[in-house]
C-alpha cells in the first residue's frame, strides 16, 4: 500500500461531512455476575471468581440476576428510552479463548430499552444524540499475553486466560448515527461519552472508570461528500479515555479523507486506536450479524418487566446531571464555561462533597481544578483517584482560612496528603509546615535580617521602601517560607521607620 499524504483536519472537514456513532459498554457494579452467584471484585486473583455456569461447563444452567435487569432498565429510563414489556436474551455464537461458553449471552432483535436520547452540551450549544438501543449482555474473560515486550500476542511466549470477568453484566448503549456535526464531531463525541458517564454514575449502577475498563467505547466514523450518501463506516474499538474518544474520531476523519482523496475506498472494518501515536490501525474486517448465528437463549426465561415496577423505577430516578450542574452553577456562582470544565474534569461530585465538608465553593474549586487536576492530568488518572479525598481538601482549605497555612505551604501539605502521609493537619505537623505567627519569633528573624544587611536597612531608613523586598526574602528564607510575607514586610517597615 502506498502512503498517501494526510490532509489537515480543517481541510478534511471542509470537504467531507463526518457521520459518527458510538457504542458504549458499561460494566455494571452488581455484587454477583449476571447468570451465576460468582463475585465480581476488580483485581482479584485470576480465576478465583468462577463456577460451572460462567465457565460454561456441561449441564450448568444460568439464572438471571434481577439487579442487572433493574440497572439496565434504570439506564434506559435515564436515557429517555422505551422499556420493552417482553424481551429475550439471545446467544451470540463465536469462538474466542476468553469466552468459555463459545457464545455470549446477549440481546439481538429484542433489546430491553429502545429509542431514547441524550442532550449533550459543548461550546455553549446543546446537541441531541439519539439512542437506538440499550441492551443487556455478559462480559468476556481477559487474555493476557506474556513474555513479549508489548503485551500483545506478537512476540509473546504464553497466553494466559483469566475468567473472573466472564459473566459480569454488561450494558451496551448504541447511539443512532449522528450526522451534521461537521468539524465539531470529535468534540461532541467526547461530550456525549462524558455525559453518559455522568448519567450512569449518578444512577450508582457502575463506577464507570474508563481506565479500569468498566466504561469502554467503540467509535464509528464515516465520511461523505456534501449532499452525497453516507460513506462506509469503520469501528474504532476500545477507546480508553475521554481524550482518546476525541482523538480517535479526529484521526479517523483525517485518514479516511486521505483514502478518499486518493480515489480509494473505505473498507468496513474494526480498527484499533493507539494512544501513543494518536492513530488507528486496521483490525479484523467487520463480521455481519448473520455470522453470529443469533438465536433466542433457550436456558433463560423471557424478561417481562412489570410496567408498575418500571414506573416506580422511573419515579425514583435521581436528578439529571445537567439539571444538577445548572443548580450547582447558581450555588457556586460560576460561569457556564467554568461549570463545563468542572464537569469535563469529573470534579462536580468531588467539589460538592468538599463544600459539604465545610469548604467554600471557591476554595473547593481552587484545589480540585488547580493543583489536583494538574496532577491527575500529568499522571493520566481520574481526579477521583488522585489520592486526596473531599474531606481532606476541605480540611486543607480550613487551615488556609485560619491562617495556619499560606498558599505555598498548603501546596506542600497537599503533596504529603497525596503521597499518603495522612490528613492535612497531620502532614502539617509532621513536616513542620505551619505558618510562623509567633510575634516574638518573627521579630527576632526580622532583627536578625536587619543586622545582617546594614546597607539595605540604611536605604529603607532613607525612605527607599522598595528595598524592603530583599529583607522580606531573607526572613522568608530563615523561616523556610513559613512566615506571612505581608506581616514580615509590615514588621520590617515598622522597625526601620522610627
Ligand atoms: Zn460463576
Tab-separated table of N, CA and C in Angstrom, residues 48-149:
chain	number	residue	atom	x	y	z
A	48	UNK	N	-10.374	-16.950	40.414
A	48	UNK	CA	-10.883	-17.277	41.749
A	48	UNK	C	-12.370	-16.929	41.848
A	49	UNK	N	-12.913	-16.227	40.846
A	49	UNK	CA	-14.327	-15.849	40.877
A	49	UNK	C	-15.046	-16.515	39.709
A	50	UNK	N	-15.032	-17.831	39.736
A	50	UNK	CA	-15.609	-18.610	38.633
A	50	UNK	C	-16.392	-19.803	39.186
A	51	UNK	N	-17.322	-20.329	38.368
A	51	UNK	CA	-18.097	-21.503	38.752
A	51	UNK	C	-18.514	-22.233	37.474
A	52	UNK	N	-19.143	-23.395	37.582
A	52	UNK	CA	-19.512	-24.133	36.363
A	52	UNK	C	-20.368	-23.313	35.392
A	53	UNK	N	-21.224	-22.402	35.905
A	53	UNK	CA	-22.090	-21.646	34.999
A	53	UNK	C	-21.273	-20.688	34.135
A	54	UNK	N	-20.422	-19.842	34.795
A	54	UNK	CA	-19.701	-18.853	33.984
A	54	UNK	C	-18.511	-19.466	33.266
A	55	UNK	N	-18.144	-20.709	33.606
A	55	UNK	CA	-17.109	-21.407	32.838
A	55	UNK	C	-17.731	-22.218	31.702
A	56	UNK	N	-19.074	-22.230	31.640
A	56	UNK	CA	-19.750	-22.930	30.558
A	56	UNK	C	-19.572	-24.440	30.609
A	57	UNK	N	-19.494	-25.007	31.812
A	57	UNK	CA	-19.332	-26.464	31.914
A	57	UNK	C	-20.640	-27.150	31.527
A	58	UNK	N	-20.546	-28.375	30.979
A	58	UNK	CA	-21.768	-29.052	30.502
A	58	UNK	C	-22.800	-29.197	31.610
A	59	UNK	N	-24.045	-28.911	31.263
A	59	UNK	CA	-25.145	-29.110	32.204
A	59	UNK	C	-25.408	-27.952	33.134
A	60	UNK	N	-24.506	-26.953	33.162
A	60	UNK	CA	-24.716	-25.809	34.060
A	60	UNK	C	-25.844	-24.932	33.517
A	61	UNK	N	-26.694	-24.454	34.376
A	61	UNK	CA	-27.832	-23.643	33.925
A	61	UNK	C	-27.782	-22.226	34.508
A	62	UNK	N	-27.951	-21.214	33.659
A	62	UNK	CA	-27.905	-19.823	34.126
A	62	UNK	C	-29.224	-19.374	34.746
A	63	UNK	N	-29.146	-18.445	35.666
A	63	UNK	CA	-30.343	-17.786	36.224
A	63	UNK	C	-30.050	-16.284	36.200
A	64	UNK	N	-30.984	-15.485	35.681
A	64	UNK	CA	-30.718	-14.052	35.517
A	64	UNK	C	-30.682	-13.335	36.863
A	65	UNK	N	-29.791	-12.360	36.948
A	65	UNK	CA	-29.611	-11.534	38.141
A	65	UNK	C	-30.576	-10.342	38.056
A	66	UNK	N	-31.508	-10.265	38.988
A	66	UNK	CA	-32.522	-9.219	38.957
A	66	UNK	C	-31.878	-7.824	39.023
A	67	UNK	N	-30.813	-7.694	39.805
A	67	UNK	CA	-30.152	-6.387	39.947
A	67	UNK	C	-29.601	-5.905	38.610
A	68	UNK	N	-29.134	-6.847	37.774
A	68	UNK	CA	-28.610	-6.478	36.454
A	68	UNK	C	-29.715	-5.964	35.546
A	69	UNK	N	-30.865	-6.625	35.611
A	69	UNK	CA	-32.003	-6.193	34.788
A	69	UNK	C	-32.497	-4.823	35.265
A	70	UNK	N	-32.580	-4.668	36.575
A	70	UNK	CA	-33.044	-3.394	37.128
A	70	UNK	C	-32.115	-2.245	36.719
A	71	UNK	N	-30.805	-2.475	36.809
A	71	UNK	CA	-29.844	-1.422	36.459
A	71	UNK	C	-29.961	-1.053	34.983
A	72	UNK	N	-30.170	-2.065	34.127
A	72	UNK	CA	-30.295	-1.793	32.685
A	72	UNK	C	-31.542	-0.955	32.409
A	73	UNK	N	-32.640	-1.303	33.064
A	73	UNK	CA	-33.875	-0.531	32.883
A	73	UNK	C	-33.676	0.904	33.365
A	74	UNK	N	-32.998	1.072	34.492
A	74	UNK	CA	-32.782	2.434	35.004
A	74	UNK	C	-31.902	3.247	34.047
A	75	UNK	N	-30.895	2.602	33.449
A	75	UNK	CA	-30.080	3.304	32.448
A	75	UNK	C	-30.964	3.706	31.269
A	76	UNK	N	-31.783	2.756	30.806
A	76	UNK	CA	-32.686	3.041	29.684
A	76	UNK	C	-33.609	4.209	29.993
A	77	UNK	N	-34.171	4.214	31.191
A	77	UNK	CA	-35.081	5.299	31.578
A	77	UNK	C	-34.343	6.639	31.643
A	78	UNK	N	-33.129	6.623	32.187
A	78	UNK	CA	-32.358	7.868	32.299
A	78	UNK	C	-31.971	8.392	30.923
A	79	UNK	N	-31.952	7.488	29.918
A	79	UNK	CA	-31.629	7.907	28.551
A	79	UNK	C	-32.910	8.087	27.731
A	80	UNK	N	-34.029	8.260	28.416
A	80	UNK	CA	-35.323	8.563	27.778
A	80	UNK	C	-35.793	7.476	26.818
A	81	UNK	N	-35.446	6.220	27.116
A	81	UNK	CA	-35.834	5.107	26.238
A	81	UNK	C	-37.207	4.558	26.598
A	82	UNK	N	-37.784	3.817	25.636
A	82	UNK	CA	-38.952	2.996	25.949
A	82	UNK	C	-38.445	1.659	26.464
A	83	UNK	N	-39.153	1.131	27.469
A	83	UNK	CA	-38.725	-0.139	28.049
A	83	UNK	C	-39.626	-1.249	27.507
A	84	UNK	N	-39.012	-2.310	26.998
A	84	UNK	CA	-39.785	-3.423	26.438
A	84	UNK	C	-40.649	-4.057	27.523
A	85	UNK	N	-41.847	-4.480	27.160
A	85	UNK	CA	-42.676	-5.176	28.143
A	85	UNK	C	-42.381	-6.675	28.123
A	86	UNK	N	-41.676	-7.108	27.078
A	86	UNK	CA	-41.324	-8.529	26.939
A	86	UNK	C	-40.132	-8.631	26.017
A	87	UNK	N	-39.103	-9.290	26.437
A	87	UNK	CA	-37.951	-9.483	25.543
A	87	UNK	C	-37.164	-10.707	25.979
A	88	UNK	N	-36.247	-11.115	25.123
A	88	UNK	CA	-35.465	-12.307	25.446
A	88	UNK	C	-33.972	-12.052	25.296
A	89	UNK	N	-33.211	-12.883	25.985
A	89	UNK	CA	-31.771	-12.902	25.770
A	89	UNK	C	-31.519	-13.755	24.526
A	90	UNK	N	-30.371	-13.540	23.877
A	90	UNK	CA	-30.042	-14.315	22.679
A	90	UNK	C	-28.622	-14.835	22.789
A	91	UNK	N	-28.338	-15.893	22.087
A	91	UNK	CA	-26.958	-16.401	22.026
A	91	UNK	C	-26.264	-15.806	20.819
A	92	UNK	N	-25.110	-15.218	21.078
A	92	UNK	CA	-24.275	-14.692	20.001
A	92	UNK	C	-23.105	-15.655	19.879
A	93	UNK	N	-23.097	-16.426	18.819
A	93	UNK	CA	-22.134	-17.520	18.719
A	93	UNK	C	-20.833	-17.099	18.065
A	94	UNK	N	-19.761	-17.207	18.803
A	94	UNK	CA	-18.441	-17.056	18.192
A	94	UNK	C	-17.415	-17.626	19.143
A	95	UNK	N	-16.280	-18.007	18.574
A	95	UNK	CA	-15.245	-18.602	19.413
A	95	UNK	C	-14.177	-17.568	19.725
A	96	UNK	N	-13.843	-17.482	20.986
A	96	UNK	CA	-12.747	-16.632	21.409
A	96	UNK	C	-12.211	-17.266	22.683
A	97	UNK	N	-10.907	-17.369	22.854
A	97	UNK	CA	-10.397	-18.108	24.017
A	97	UNK	C	-10.873	-17.554	25.357
A	98	UNK	N	-11.161	-16.226	25.402
A	98	UNK	CA	-11.585	-15.667	26.692
A	98	UNK	C	-13.086	-15.797	26.924
A	99	UNK	N	-13.762	-16.543	26.024
A	99	UNK	CA	-15.207	-16.739	26.201
A	99	UNK	C	-15.503	-18.226	26.351
A	100	UNK	N	-15.546	-18.716	27.590
A	100	UNK	CA	-15.546	-20.163	27.821
A	100	UNK	C	-16.764	-20.894	27.255
A	101	UNK	N	-17.883	-20.203	27.076
A	101	UNK	CA	-19.087	-20.897	26.624
A	101	UNK	C	-19.150	-21.059	25.101
A	102	UNK	N	-18.240	-20.365	24.404
A	102	UNK	CA	-18.278	-20.313	22.936
A	102	UNK	C	-19.485	-19.556	22.402
A	103	UNK	N	-20.231	-18.933	23.273
A	103	UNK	CA	-21.246	-17.972	22.830
A	103	UNK	C	-21.376	-16.950	23.938
A	104	UNK	N	-21.835	-15.775	23.567
A	104	UNK	CA	-22.060	-14.729	24.566
A	104	UNK	C	-23.565	-14.609	24.743
A	105	UNK	N	-24.011	-14.617	25.991
A	105	UNK	CA	-25.431	-14.367	26.227
A	105	UNK	C	-25.638	-12.866	26.113
A	106	UNK	N	-26.428	-12.482	25.115
A	106	UNK	CA	-26.598	-11.078	24.789
A	106	UNK	C	-28.053	-10.828	24.413
A	107	UNK	N	-28.306	-9.726	23.760
A	107	UNK	CA	-29.648	-9.486	23.213
A	107	UNK	C	-29.475	-9.121	21.757
A	108	UNK	N	-30.429	-9.513	20.911
A	108	UNK	CA	-30.285	-9.256	19.484
A	108	UNK	C	-31.425	-8.373	18.995
A	109	UNK	N	-32.515	-8.978	18.510
A	109	UNK	CA	-33.597	-8.165	17.957
A	109	UNK	C	-34.639	-7.775	19.002
A	110	UNK	N	-34.400	-8.151	20.258
A	110	UNK	CA	-35.351	-7.794	21.311
A	110	UNK	C	-34.623	-7.133	22.481
A	111	UNK	N	-34.084	-5.929	22.259
A	111	UNK	CA	-33.367	-5.263	23.361
A	111	UNK	C	-34.323	-4.797	24.458
A	112	UNK	N	-33.795	-4.639	25.645
A	112	UNK	CA	-34.623	-4.245	26.792
A	112	UNK	C	-35.095	-2.788	26.677
A	113	UNK	N	-34.274	-1.902	26.102
A	113	UNK	CA	-34.636	-0.488	26.005
A	113	UNK	C	-34.357	0.008	24.586
A	114	UNK	N	-35.265	0.802	24.030
A	114	UNK	CA	-35.053	1.340	22.676
A	114	UNK	C	-35.454	2.806	22.588
A	115	UNK	N	-34.915	3.463	21.565
A	115	UNK	CA	-35.403	4.754	21.098
A	115	UNK	C	-35.403	5.863	22.160
A	116	UNK	N	-34.222	6.214	22.625
A	116	UNK	CA	-34.121	7.315	23.583
A	116	UNK	C	-33.232	8.428	23.050
A	117	UNK	N	-32.780	9.287	23.938
A	117	UNK	CA	-31.867	10.356	23.525
A	117	UNK	C	-31.122	10.919	24.738
A	118	UNK	N	-30.016	11.582	24.458
A	118	UNK	CA	-29.272	12.316	25.476
A	118	UNK	C	-28.990	13.705	24.930
A	119	UNK	N	-29.200	14.727	25.727
A	119	UNK	CA	-28.810	16.075	25.334
A	119	UNK	C	-27.419	16.355	25.865
A	120	UNK	N	-26.573	16.801	24.942
A	120	UNK	CA	-25.155	16.987	25.251
A	120	UNK	C	-24.789	18.448	25.054
A	121	UNK	N	-24.129	19.036	26.044
A	121	UNK	CA	-23.739	20.445	25.908
A	121	UNK	C	-22.246	20.545	25.659
A	122	UNK	N	-21.898	21.326	24.669
A	122	UNK	CA	-20.481	21.669	24.496
A	122	UNK	C	-20.373	22.982	23.732
A	123	UNK	N	-19.380	23.774	24.098
A	123	UNK	CA	-19.185	25.079	23.461
A	123	UNK	C	-20.423	25.965	23.545
A	124	UNK	N	-21.193	25.811	24.644
A	124	UNK	CA	-22.359	26.665	24.835
A	124	UNK	C	-23.578	26.258	24.007
A	125	UNK	N	-23.486	25.119	23.266
A	125	UNK	CA	-24.637	24.666	22.482
A	125	UNK	C	-25.069	23.272	22.938
A	126	UNK	N	-26.338	22.931	22.665
A	126	UNK	CA	-26.858	21.622	23.046
A	126	UNK	C	-27.097	20.773	21.793
A	127	UNK	N	-26.647	19.532	21.847
A	127	UNK	CA	-26.838	18.600	20.735
A	127	UNK	C	-27.635	17.407	21.250
A	128	UNK	N	-28.688	17.011	20.513
A	128	UNK	CA	-29.458	15.834	20.930
A	128	UNK	C	-28.928	14.605	20.199
A	129	UNK	N	-28.429	13.650	20.967
A	129	UNK	CA	-27.895	12.407	20.403
A	129	UNK	C	-28.951	11.318	20.608
A	130	UNK	N	-29.403	10.736	19.491
A	130	UNK	CA	-30.414	9.677	19.577
A	130	UNK	C	-29.818	8.380	20.094
A	131	UNK	N	-30.577	7.679	20.926
A	131	UNK	CA	-30.139	6.361	21.413
A	131	UNK	C	-30.986	5.312	20.705
A	132	UNK	N	-30.318	4.421	19.984
A	132	UNK	CA	-31.049	3.387	19.262
A	132	UNK	C	-31.504	2.277	20.199
A	133	UNK	N	-30.590	1.816	21.041
A	133	UNK	CA	-30.921	0.688	21.912
A	133	UNK	C	-29.987	0.641	23.128
A	134	UNK	N	-30.522	0.051	24.186
A	134	UNK	CA	-29.712	-0.253	25.369
A	134	UNK	C	-29.987	-1.718	25.676
A	135	UNK	N	-29.007	-2.561	25.553
A	135	UNK	CA	-29.287	-3.969	25.839
A	135	UNK	C	-28.322	-4.561	26.854
A	136	UNK	N	-28.725	-5.699	27.353
A	136	UNK	CA	-28.004	-6.371	28.434
A	136	UNK	C	-27.247	-7.557	27.866
A	137	UNK	N	-26.019	-7.746	28.304
A	137	UNK	CA	-25.256	-8.929	27.905
A	137	UNK	C	-24.265	-9.254	29.005
A	138	UNK	N	-23.339	-10.150	28.722
A	138	UNK	CA	-22.340	-10.508	29.733
A	138	UNK	C	-20.958	-10.213	29.186
A	139	UNK	N	-20.046	-9.940	30.090
A	139	UNK	CA	-18.672	-9.649	29.689
A	139	UNK	C	-17.929	-10.950	29.404
A	140	UNK	N	-16.808	-10.844	28.714
A	140	UNK	CA	-15.947	-11.996	28.469
A	140	UNK	C	-14.836	-12.010	29.520
A	141	UNK	N	-14.004	-13.036	29.494
A	141	UNK	CA	-12.819	-13.050	30.358
A	141	UNK	C	-11.738	-12.163	29.756
A	142	UNK	N	-10.538	-12.297	30.269
A	142	UNK	CA	-9.430	-11.467	29.779
A	142	UNK	C	-8.278	-12.358	29.375
A	143	UNK	N	-7.672	-12.063	28.218
A	143	UNK	CA	-6.492	-12.805	27.791
A	143	UNK	C	-5.262	-11.950	28.055
A	144	UNK	N	-4.245	-12.591	28.611
A	144	UNK	CA	-3.008	-11.889	28.939
A	144	UNK	C	-1.876	-12.514	28.128
A	145	UNK	N	-1.235	-11.699	27.284
A	145	UNK	CA	-0.121	-12.231	26.502
A	145	UNK	C	1.174	-11.860	27.210
A	146	UNK	N	1.926	-12.850	27.659
A	146	UNK	CA	3.118	-12.548	28.453
A	146	UNK	C	4.389	-13.029	27.763
A	147	UNK	N	5.501	-12.486	28.216
A	147	UNK	CA	6.800	-12.899	27.675
A	147	UNK	C	7.264	-12.035	26.516
A	148	UNK	N	6.407	-11.142	26.047
A	148	UNK	CA	6.819	-10.231	24.970
A	148	UNK	C	7.021	-8.841	25.522
A	149	UNK	N	7.436	-7.932	24.655
A	149	UNK	CA	7.732	-6.579	25.123
A	149	UNK	C	6.477	-5.729	25.226
